[in-house]
Amino acid sequence: MSRKYKITRVEITGATPYLGHDRNGAPIRTKDPEQVMAWLCGAWRFRFNQHRSNRCRYLIGTTGSTGLLEPIGSMDRRSNADTRHDHDWIGAVPDLILTSTWMMERKEWAAAVERRRTNREHGRKPGRMPGFKRLRQGRRFTCMSNRGKGYRVVKYSRKHAEAIIGGTDPRGWRDDGARYQIHIHFRLSRPVPESTSIHVDWTHRTISFTAPIEPHHHQPTGAMVGVDVGVVHEAALSDGRLLDLPGKRLRHIENRINGLQRAQARCVRESPYDNTRDYLRKGPSNRYLRLRKQINRLNACKTRIITDWQHKTSRRLVDDHDLIVMEALQPANMSRKPRPQADPDRPDHWLPNGRNAKRALNRGMREASLGRFRTMVEYKSHAAGITFLAVNPAYTSQTCHKCGHVAAENRESQAVFHCHACHWEGNADVNAAINILDKGLRLNDPSGRDTSETRNRSVGPCGGQTDRTAAPSRRGAIIMPGGSRQ
Ligand SMILES: [Zn+2]
């Protein structure tokens, strides 16, 4: 867990930090915050890439137990002290910034190995292993706390605090004292947690405090709920409630994005180039680039609104219930695609079925958002110690929860469910949510075990108090020294 704050300004006090030599051999000593921060980020990236250079990948064509490993870099195994000795420009970098690179590099690599394994298990593409950190990926550095030795946080007023990192100039560059302090002022938008490290993103001017997840004390409520996530209503609950994203705000932002995109299209149209690709290759206008920046900013804003809503809603769901049932995540190859429709008049011709590129993109974004919501409910359930079940969602939207009648015609439209057997009528998503809860309860109750459910690999209790001990722990996965590429 981490909390992020906006950096307002940076100042350097005490001695003048020594940043190395310029190309003529003259020493660079400055208190300019821009230069000092860029220098810290550069040093952090340099040390990080030294650690990364020891990682290995399989030679092309050889994988698994017979695979041959080759290092991805030059296998630089120097210690902090040796690196400082060889490169005097990092001599004044605080120790706990250099040390943090080791931890961050291992963490990122292990997460990638884990992520690739999970993706493969779910039938998705594994994705790439991380490589070296590039400058274009942004300027950033991390500093560890080490029980308050790395940095300290001082609060000045209700809205203003600063993190202070101290460093020492190397011998020979100490004419105005040895110790310097970097004061990173930030806007105190919420309380700062007890943190184990800070992460400074100098490209976006933010500072985050990383803290261990606080144990959550769940008050038993005795309530159970089934949740159907969907596109029209982000979540429908089995008790009949429909939870929606703040649609008005999102639509407002989307309208503004559309307007800006039209302006971008005008830029291309008024240029001498025929298409966007040529236009971009020949150098887009400043106006075009400014519009792109505005669009990116609005999209980021939209994402933040959705994530905020999802965090708050999943927190409420977990607080209010003792058992939550949701759909199991579907492997990628099972994701729903519109079936191709043959044209009855012309053989070998196909009717349009709504699968153009833009729609596919939007659907991908929507599905990612729904998957994220499910993940949030799942991990919050685990942290609170309540039971979270995942069931196969097959036929839950076509089955009547009253009489169990299954038919595709039951679903009259996207919103309305009308049972042809018992004539129950109501919201289709709520009906699906009730079916999901029923499936979960049958699964949870050993006497009424539904064999067709348990046979499916993707179905099963994913957590909860009883099953957590039985679940195989993947935390203990061994990463080979030097790191094999999996
Ligand atoms: Zn019915």
Coordinates of C-alpha atoms and ligand atoms in Angstrom, one line a residue:
M1 CA 0.0 0.0 0.0
S2 CA 1.3 3.4 -0.7
R3 CA 0.1 7.0 -0.5
K4 CA 1.0 9.6 -3.1
Y5 CA 1.3 13.4 -2.7
K6 CA 2.1 16.3 -5.0
I7 CA 5.6 17.8 -4.6
T8 CA 5.3 21.6 -4.4
R9 CA 9.0 22.5 -4.3
V10 CA 12.4 21.2 -3.3
E11 CA 15.2 23.1 -1.6
I12 CA 18.8 22.1 -0.6
T13 CA 20.2 23.3 2.7
G14 CA 23.6 22.8 4.5
A15 CA 26.6 22.1 2.4
T16 CA 26.6 22.2 -1.4
P17 CA 26.2 18.7 -2.9
Y18 CA 29.0 17.5 -5.2
L19 CA 27.5 16.1 -8.4
G20 CA 30.7 15.0 -10.2
H21 CA 32.7 16.6 -13.1
D22 CA 31.6 18.2 -16.3
R23 CA 33.3 17.2 -19.6
N24 CA 36.2 19.7 -19.0
G25 CA 37.0 18.2 -15.6
A26 CA 35.5 21.1 -13.6
P27 CA 33.6 20.0 -10.5
I28 CA 29.8 20.5 -10.5
R29 CA 28.6 21.8 -7.2
T30 CA 25.2 23.3 -7.0
K31 CA 22.1 23.8 -4.8
D32 CA 19.8 24.0 -7.8
P33 CA 17.0 21.6 -7.0
E34 CA 16.3 20.6 -10.6
Q35 CA 19.9 19.6 -11.1
V36 CA 20.2 17.8 -7.7
M37 CA 17.0 15.8 -8.2
A38 CA 18.0 14.8 -11.8
W39 CA 21.4 13.7 -10.4
L40 CA 19.8 11.6 -7.7
C41 CA 17.4 10.0 -10.3
G42 CA 20.4 9.3 -12.6
A43 CA 22.4 7.7 -9.8
W44 CA 19.5 5.5 -8.8
R45 CA 18.9 4.3 -12.4
F46 CA 22.6 3.7 -12.8
R47 CA 22.8 1.5 -9.7
F48 CA 19.5 -0.3 -10.6
N49 CA 20.8 -1.2 -14.0
Q50 CA 24.0 -2.5 -12.5
H51 CA 22.0 -5.0 -10.5
R52 CA 19.8 -5.8 -13.5
S53 CA 22.8 -6.6 -15.7
N54 CA 23.3 -9.8 -13.7
R55 CA 19.9 -11.2 -14.7
C56 CA 19.8 -14.0 -17.3
R57 CA 17.5 -14.9 -20.2
Y58 CA 17.3 -18.1 -22.2
L59 CA 19.1 -18.2 -25.5
I60 CA 16.6 -18.2 -28.3
G61 CA 15.3 -21.6 -28.9
T62 CA 16.3 -23.1 -25.6
T63 CA 13.9 -22.9 -22.7
G64 CA 12.9 -25.0 -19.7
S65 CA 15.2 -27.6 -18.1
T66 CA 17.5 -27.8 -21.1
G67 CA 17.7 -24.1 -21.7
L68 CA 21.0 -22.2 -21.9
L69 CA 21.1 -19.0 -19.9
E70 CA 22.9 -15.9 -20.9
P71 CA 23.2 -12.7 -18.9
I72 CA 21.2 -9.7 -20.2
G73 CA 24.0 -7.3 -19.3
S74 CA 27.6 -7.1 -18.4
M75 CA 27.2 -8.8 -15.0
D76 CA 28.3 -5.8 -12.9
R77 CA 28.6 -7.2 -9.3
R78 CA 30.3 -4.2 -7.7
S79 CA 29.2 -3.2 -4.2
N80 CA 27.9 0.3 -3.2
A81 CA 31.4 1.2 -1.9
D82 CA 33.2 -0.1 -5.0
T83 CA 30.8 1.8 -7.3
R84 CA 31.3 5.0 -5.3
H85 CA 35.1 4.5 -5.6
D86 CA 35.0 3.9 -9.4
H87 CA 32.4 6.6 -10.2
D88 CA 33.0 9.7 -8.1
W89 CA 29.9 11.4 -9.4
I90 CA 27.8 9.2 -7.1
G91 CA 30.0 9.8 -4.2
A92 CA 27.6 12.1 -2.4
V93 CA 24.4 10.1 -3.1
P94 CA 22.8 9.1 0.2
D95 CA 23.5 5.5 1.1
L96 CA 19.8 4.4 1.5
I97 CA 19.0 5.6 -2.0
L98 CA 21.7 3.4 -3.5
T99 CA 20.8 0.4 -1.3
S100 CA 17.1 0.6 -2.3
T101 CA 18.0 -0.2 -5.9
W102 CA 18.9 -3.7 -4.9
M103 CA 15.6 -4.3 -3.2
M104 CA 13.5 -2.7 -6.0
E105 CA 15.3 -4.7 -8.7
R106 CA 14.7 -8.0 -6.9
K107 CA 11.1 -7.1 -6.2
E108 CA 10.3 -6.1 -9.8
W109 CA 12.0 -9.2 -11.3
A110 CA 10.2 -11.6 -8.9
A111 CA 6.9 -9.9 -9.6
A112 CA 7.5 -10.4 -13.4
V113 CA 8.3 -14.1 -12.9
E114 CA 5.1 -14.5 -10.9
R115 CA 3.0 -12.5 -13.3
R116 CA 4.2 -14.6 -16.2
R117 CA 3.4 -17.8 -14.4
T118 CA -0.1 -16.7 -13.5
N119 CA -0.8 -15.5 -17.1
R120 CA 0.4 -18.9 -18.5
E121 CA -1.9 -20.7 -16.0
H122 CA -4.8 -18.7 -17.1
G123 CA -4.1 -19.3 -20.8
R124 CA -3.0 -15.7 -21.5
K125 CA 0.2 -14.5 -23.1
P126 CA 2.9 -14.4 -20.5
G127 CA 4.2 -11.0 -21.4
R128 CA 7.8 -9.7 -21.4
M129 CA 10.4 -9.8 -18.7
P130 CA 11.5 -6.3 -17.6
G131 CA 14.7 -5.0 -19.0
F132 CA 17.0 -2.1 -18.1
K133 CA 15.5 1.2 -16.8
R134 CA 15.6 3.8 -19.6
L135 CA 15.7 7.6 -19.1
R136 CA 12.6 7.9 -21.2
Q137 CA 10.7 5.8 -18.7
G138 CA 10.9 8.7 -16.3
R139 CA 13.1 10.1 -13.6
R140 CA 12.6 8.5 -10.2
F141 CA 14.3 7.2 -7.1
T142 CA 13.5 5.4 -4.0
C143 CA 14.9 5.9 -0.5
M144 CA 14.5 3.4 2.3
S145 CA 13.6 4.4 5.8
N146 CA 15.7 1.9 7.8
R147 CA 14.0 2.9 11.0
G148 CA 14.1 6.6 10.3
K149 CA 17.8 6.8 9.1
G150 CA 17.0 7.3 5.5
Y151 CA 14.6 10.3 5.7
R152 CA 12.3 12.0 8.1
V153 CA 8.9 13.6 7.6
V154 CA 8.1 17.0 9.2
K155 CA 4.6 18.4 9.2
Y156 CA 4.4 22.2 9.1
S157 CA 0.7 23.0 8.8
R158 CA -2.6 21.4 7.9
K159 CA -1.7 21.3 4.2
H160 CA 2.1 21.4 4.1
A161 CA 4.8 18.8 5.1
E162 CA 8.2 17.9 3.9
A163 CA 10.4 14.8 3.6
I164 CA 14.1 15.5 4.5
I165 CA 16.8 13.3 3.0
G166 CA 20.4 13.9 4.3
G167 CA 23.6 13.2 2.5
T168 CA 27.4 13.7 2.9
D169 CA 29.8 15.1 0.4
P170 CA 32.9 12.9 -0.3
R171 CA 36.2 13.9 1.2
G172 CA 38.0 16.6 -0.8
W173 CA 34.7 18.4 -1.6
R174 CA 33.8 19.7 1.9
D175 CA 34.8 23.4 1.9
D176 CA 31.3 24.6 3.1
G177 CA 30.7 21.6 5.4
A178 CA 30.1 17.9 4.8
R179 CA 26.3 17.4 5.4
Y180 CA 23.6 18.6 3.1
Q181 CA 19.8 18.1 3.3
I182 CA 17.3 17.8 0.5
H183 CA 13.9 19.1 1.6
I184 CA 11.0 17.7 -0.5
H185 CA 8.0 19.9 0.2
F186 CA 4.6 18.3 -0.6
R187 CA 1.0 19.1 -0.3
L188 CA -0.4 17.2 2.7
S189 CA -3.7 16.0 1.1
R190 CA -4.1 13.2 3.7
P191 CA -2.2 11.9 6.7
V192 CA 1.2 10.4 6.0
P193 CA 1.4 6.7 7.1
E194 CA 4.3 5.0 9.0
S195 CA 6.3 4.2 5.9
T196 CA 9.2 1.8 5.1
S197 CA 10.3 3.7 2.0
I198 CA 9.6 6.8 -0.1
H199 CA 9.4 6.8 -3.8
V200 CA 10.0 10.1 -5.7
D201 CA 8.7 10.4 -9.3
W202 CA 10.5 13.5 -10.5
T203 CA 8.9 13.4 -14.0
H204 CA 5.4 13.7 -12.5
R205 CA 6.5 15.6 -9.4
T206 CA 5.0 13.2 -6.9
I207 CA 6.2 11.5 -3.7
S208 CA 4.7 8.2 -2.4
F209 CA 5.1 6.6 1.0
T210 CA 5.1 2.8 1.0
A211 CA 3.7 1.2 4.1
P212 CA 2.9 -2.4 5.0
I213 CA -0.8 -3.3 4.6
E214 CA -2.6 -2.6 7.9
P215 CA -4.5 -5.6 9.2
H216 CA -8.2 -5.0 8.8
H217 CA -10.6 -5.9 11.6
H218 CA -13.8 -7.2 10.1
Q219 CA -17.0 -6.9 12.2
P220 CA -19.1 -10.0 11.4
T221 CA -22.4 -9.0 9.8
G222 CA -23.8 -12.4 8.8
A223 CA -24.6 -11.1 5.3
M224 CA -23.8 -12.9 2.1
V225 CA -23.8 -11.4 -1.4
G226 CA -23.4 -12.4 -5.0
V227 CA -22.0 -9.8 -7.4
D228 CA -22.4 -9.7 -11.1
V229 CA -20.0 -7.3 -12.8
G230 CA -21.1 -5.8 -16.1
V231 CA -20.8 -3.1 -18.6
V232 CA -24.0 -1.2 -18.0
H233 CA -24.0 -1.5 -14.2
E234 CA -20.5 -1.8 -12.9
A235 CA -21.9 -4.2 -10.2
A236 CA -25.3 -5.8 -9.5
L237 CA -25.8 -7.3 -6.1
S238 CA -28.0 -10.3 -5.3
D239 CA -30.0 -8.1 -2.8
G240 CA -31.2 -6.0 -5.8
R241 CA -28.9 -3.1 -5.5
L242 CA -27.2 -1.7 -8.6
L243 CA -23.9 0.0 -8.2
D244 CA -23.0 2.5 -10.9
L245 CA -19.9 4.5 -11.8
P246 CA -20.3 8.3 -11.6
G247 CA -21.6 8.3 -15.1
K248 CA -22.3 12.1 -15.4
R249 CA -18.7 13.0 -14.5
L250 CA -17.2 10.4 -16.8
R251 CA -19.5 11.4 -19.7
H252 CA -18.5 15.0 -19.2
I253 CA -14.8 14.1 -19.5
E254 CA -15.5 11.8 -22.5
N255 CA -17.3 14.7 -24.3
R256 CA -14.3 16.9 -23.7
I257 CA -11.9 14.2 -25.0
N258 CA -14.1 13.8 -28.1
G259 CA -13.9 17.5 -28.8
L260 CA -10.1 17.5 -28.5
Q261 CA -9.8 14.5 -30.7
R262 CA -11.9 16.3 -33.4
A263 CA -9.5 19.2 -33.1
Q264 CA -6.6 16.8 -33.6
A265 CA -8.2 15.4 -36.7
R266 CA -8.6 19.0 -38.0
C267 CA -4.9 19.5 -37.6
V268 CA -4.2 16.4 -39.7
R269 CA -6.8 17.4 -42.3
E270 CA -5.4 20.9 -42.7
S271 CA -1.9 19.6 -43.2
P272 CA -0.5 18.6 -46.6
Y273 CA -0.4 14.9 -45.5
D274 CA -3.0 12.3 -46.4
N275 CA -3.1 10.4 -43.2
T276 CA -2.2 10.6 -39.5
R277 CA 0.8 8.3 -39.8
D278 CA 2.6 10.5 -42.4
Y279 CA 1.6 13.6 -40.5
L280 CA 3.1 12.3 -37.2
R281 CA 6.3 11.0 -39.0
K282 CA 6.9 14.4 -40.6
G283 CA 6.6 16.2 -37.3
P284 CA 3.2 17.2 -35.9
S285 CA 2.4 20.8 -35.1
N286 CA 2.8 22.2 -31.6
R287 CA -1.0 22.5 -31.5
Y288 CA -1.4 18.8 -32.2
L289 CA 1.1 17.9 -29.4
R290 CA -0.6 20.3 -27.0
L291 CA -4.0 18.6 -27.7
R292 CA -2.4 15.2 -27.2
K293 CA -1.1 16.3 -23.8
Q294 CA -4.6 17.5 -22.8
I295 CA -6.2 14.3 -23.9
N296 CA -3.7 12.2 -21.9
R297 CA -4.4 14.3 -18.9
L298 CA -8.2 13.9 -19.2
N299 CA -7.8 10.1 -19.7
A300 CA -5.7 9.9 -16.6
C301 CA -8.3 11.8 -14.7
K302 CA -11.0 9.4 -16.0
T303 CA -8.9 6.4 -14.8
R304 CA -8.5 8.0 -11.4
I305 CA -12.2 8.5 -11.0
I306 CA -12.9 4.9 -11.9
T307 CA -10.2 3.5 -9.6
D308 CA -11.4 5.7 -6.7
W309 CA -14.9 4.5 -7.1
Q310 CA -13.8 0.9 -7.3
H311 CA -11.7 1.1 -4.2
K312 CA -14.5 2.7 -2.2
T313 CA -17.2 0.3 -3.4
S314 CA -15.1 -2.8 -2.9
R315 CA -14.3 -1.6 0.6
R316 CA -18.0 -1.2 1.4
L317 CA -18.8 -4.6 -0.1
V318 CA -16.2 -6.3 2.1
D319 CA -17.1 -4.4 5.2
D320 CA -20.8 -5.2 4.9
H321 CA -20.6 -8.9 4.2
D322 CA -19.1 -12.1 5.5
L323 CA -19.2 -14.0 2.2
I324 CA -18.9 -12.7 -1.3
V325 CA -19.3 -14.7 -4.5
M326 CA -18.2 -13.4 -7.9
E327 CA -17.5 -14.8 -11.3
A328 CA -14.2 -16.6 -11.9
L329 CA -11.8 -14.9 -14.2
Q330 CA -12.1 -16.3 -17.7
P331 CA -9.0 -17.4 -19.6
A332 CA -8.2 -15.1 -22.5
N333 CA -9.0 -17.6 -25.2
M334 CA -12.6 -17.9 -23.8
S335 CA -13.3 -14.2 -23.9
R336 CA -16.4 -13.4 -25.7
K337 CA -16.1 -12.4 -29.4
P338 CA -19.1 -11.7 -31.6
R339 CA -19.6 -14.7 -33.8
P340 CA -19.0 -14.1 -37.5
Q341 CA -22.3 -14.0 -39.4
A342 CA -22.5 -15.4 -42.9
D343 CA -24.3 -13.2 -45.5
P344 CA -27.3 -15.3 -46.7
D345 CA -27.4 -13.7 -50.1
R346 CA -23.7 -13.9 -51.0
P347 CA -21.6 -17.0 -50.1
D348 CA -18.2 -16.3 -48.6
H349 CA -19.3 -12.9 -47.5
W350 CA -19.8 -11.8 -44.0
L351 CA -22.1 -9.4 -42.4
P352 CA -20.7 -6.7 -40.1
N353 CA -20.9 -8.0 -36.5
G354 CA -19.5 -5.0 -34.6
R355 CA -16.0 -6.1 -34.3
N356 CA -14.1 -3.2 -35.6
A357 CA -10.8 -2.1 -34.1
K358 CA -12.2 0.8 -32.0
R359 CA -14.8 -1.3 -30.4
A360 CA -12.3 -4.0 -29.6
L361 CA -10.1 -1.4 -27.9
N362 CA -13.0 -0.1 -25.8
R363 CA -14.1 -3.5 -24.8
G364 CA -10.6 -4.4 -23.8
M365 CA -10.5 -1.3 -21.5
R366 CA -13.9 -2.1 -20.0
E367 CA -12.9 -5.7 -19.3
A368 CA -9.7 -4.6 -17.7
S369 CA -11.7 -2.3 -15.5
L370 CA -14.1 -5.1 -14.5
G371 CA -11.2 -7.4 -13.8
R372 CA -9.6 -4.8 -11.6
F373 CA -12.8 -4.4 -9.6
R374 CA -12.9 -8.1 -9.0
T375 CA -9.3 -8.2 -7.9
M376 CA -9.9 -5.4 -5.5
V377 CA -12.8 -7.3 -3.8
E378 CA -10.7 -10.4 -3.7
Y379 CA -7.6 -9.0 -2.0
K380 CA -9.7 -6.9 0.4
S381 CA -11.7 -10.0 1.3
H382 CA -8.4 -11.9 2.1
A383 CA -7.1 -9.0 4.2
A384 CA -10.4 -8.9 6.2
G385 CA -10.5 -12.7 6.5
I386 CA -13.9 -13.1 5.0
T387 CA -14.8 -15.8 2.5
F388 CA -14.4 -15.0 -1.2
L389 CA -15.7 -17.6 -3.7
A390 CA -15.3 -17.6 -7.5
V391 CA -17.8 -19.5 -9.6
N392 CA -18.0 -20.3 -13.3
P393 CA -20.5 -17.8 -14.7
A394 CA -21.8 -20.1 -17.4
Y395 CA -25.6 -19.8 -17.8
T396 CA -26.0 -17.5 -14.8
S397 CA -27.5 -14.8 -17.0
Q398 CA -30.0 -17.2 -18.7
T399 CA -31.2 -19.1 -15.7
C400 CA -34.3 -18.0 -13.7
H401 CA -33.4 -17.8 -10.1
K402 CA -37.0 -18.6 -9.0
C403 CA -37.7 -21.8 -10.9
G404 CA -34.3 -22.7 -12.5
H405 CA -35.6 -22.6 -16.0
V406 CA -32.7 -22.1 -18.5
A407 CA -33.3 -20.5 -21.8
A408 CA -31.6 -17.8 -23.9
E409 CA -35.1 -16.2 -24.6
N410 CA -35.5 -15.6 -20.9
R411 CA -33.4 -12.5 -21.3
E412 CA -35.7 -10.1 -23.0
S413 CA -33.2 -7.3 -23.4
Q414 CA -29.9 -6.2 -21.8
A415 CA -31.8 -5.0 -18.8
V416 CA -35.0 -7.1 -18.5
F417 CA -35.2 -10.7 -17.5
H418 CA -38.6 -12.4 -18.2
C419 CA -38.9 -16.1 -17.3
H420 CA -40.9 -18.1 -19.8
A421 CA -41.8 -20.8 -17.3
C422 CA -42.8 -19.0 -14.1
H423 CA -43.2 -15.4 -15.5
W424 CA -40.9 -13.8 -13.0
E425 CA -39.8 -10.5 -14.4
G426 CA -37.0 -8.2 -13.2
N427 CA -33.5 -6.8 -13.7
A428 CA -31.4 -9.3 -15.6
D429 CA -28.1 -8.4 -13.8
V430 CA -29.7 -8.8 -10.4
N431 CA -31.1 -12.2 -11.5
A432 CA -27.5 -13.2 -12.5
A433 CA -26.1 -12.0 -9.2
I434 CA -28.6 -14.2 -7.3
N435 CA -27.6 -17.2 -9.4
I436 CA -24.0 -16.5 -8.7
L437 CA -24.7 -16.4 -5.0
D438 CA -26.6 -19.7 -5.2
K439 CA -23.7 -21.4 -7.1
G440 CA -21.3 -20.1 -4.5
L441 CA -23.4 -21.5 -1.6
R442 CA -23.7 -24.9 -3.3
L443 CA -20.0 -24.9 -3.7
N444 CA -19.3 -23.9 -0.1
D445 CA -21.6 -26.5 1.4
P446 CA -20.0 -30.0 1.2
S447 CA -23.3 -31.9 1.4
G448 CA -24.8 -30.2 -1.7
R449 CA -21.6 -30.3 -3.7
D450 CA -22.3 -29.9 -7.4
T451 CA -19.9 -32.2 -9.2
S452 CA -20.1 -30.4 -12.5
E453 CA -18.8 -27.3 -10.7
T454 CA -15.9 -28.9 -8.9
R455 CA -14.6 -30.6 -12.0
N456 CA -14.0 -27.2 -13.6
R457 CA -10.4 -26.1 -12.7
S458 CA -11.2 -22.5 -12.7
V459 CA -14.0 -23.0 -10.1
G460 CA -13.1 -23.3 -6.5
P461 CA -12.8 -21.5 -3.3
C462 CA -10.2 -18.9 -3.8
G463 CA -9.7 -18.0 -0.2
G464 CA -11.6 -17.6 3.0
Q465 CA -10.9 -18.7 6.5
T466 CA -11.2 -22.4 5.9
D467 CA -9.4 -22.7 2.6
R468 CA -6.5 -20.4 3.0
T469 CA -4.3 -22.9 4.8
A470 CA -5.0 -25.5 2.2
A471 CA -4.2 -23.2 -0.7
P472 CA -0.7 -23.8 -2.1
S473 CA 1.5 -20.9 -1.2
R474 CA 3.3 -19.3 -4.1
R475 CA 5.2 -16.9 -1.9
G476 CA 7.8 -19.5 -1.4
A477 CA 8.7 -19.7 -5.1
I478 CA 12.4 -19.9 -5.5
I479 CA 14.1 -17.4 -7.8
M480 CA 17.4 -18.8 -8.9
P481 CA 20.5 -16.7 -8.0
G482 CA 21.2 -14.6 -11.0
G483 CA 17.5 -15.1 -11.9
S484 CA 16.5 -17.5 -14.6
R485 CA 14.1 -16.2 -17.1
Q486 CA 10.9 -18.1 -16.9
Ligands
ZN1 ZN -38.9 -18.9 -13.7

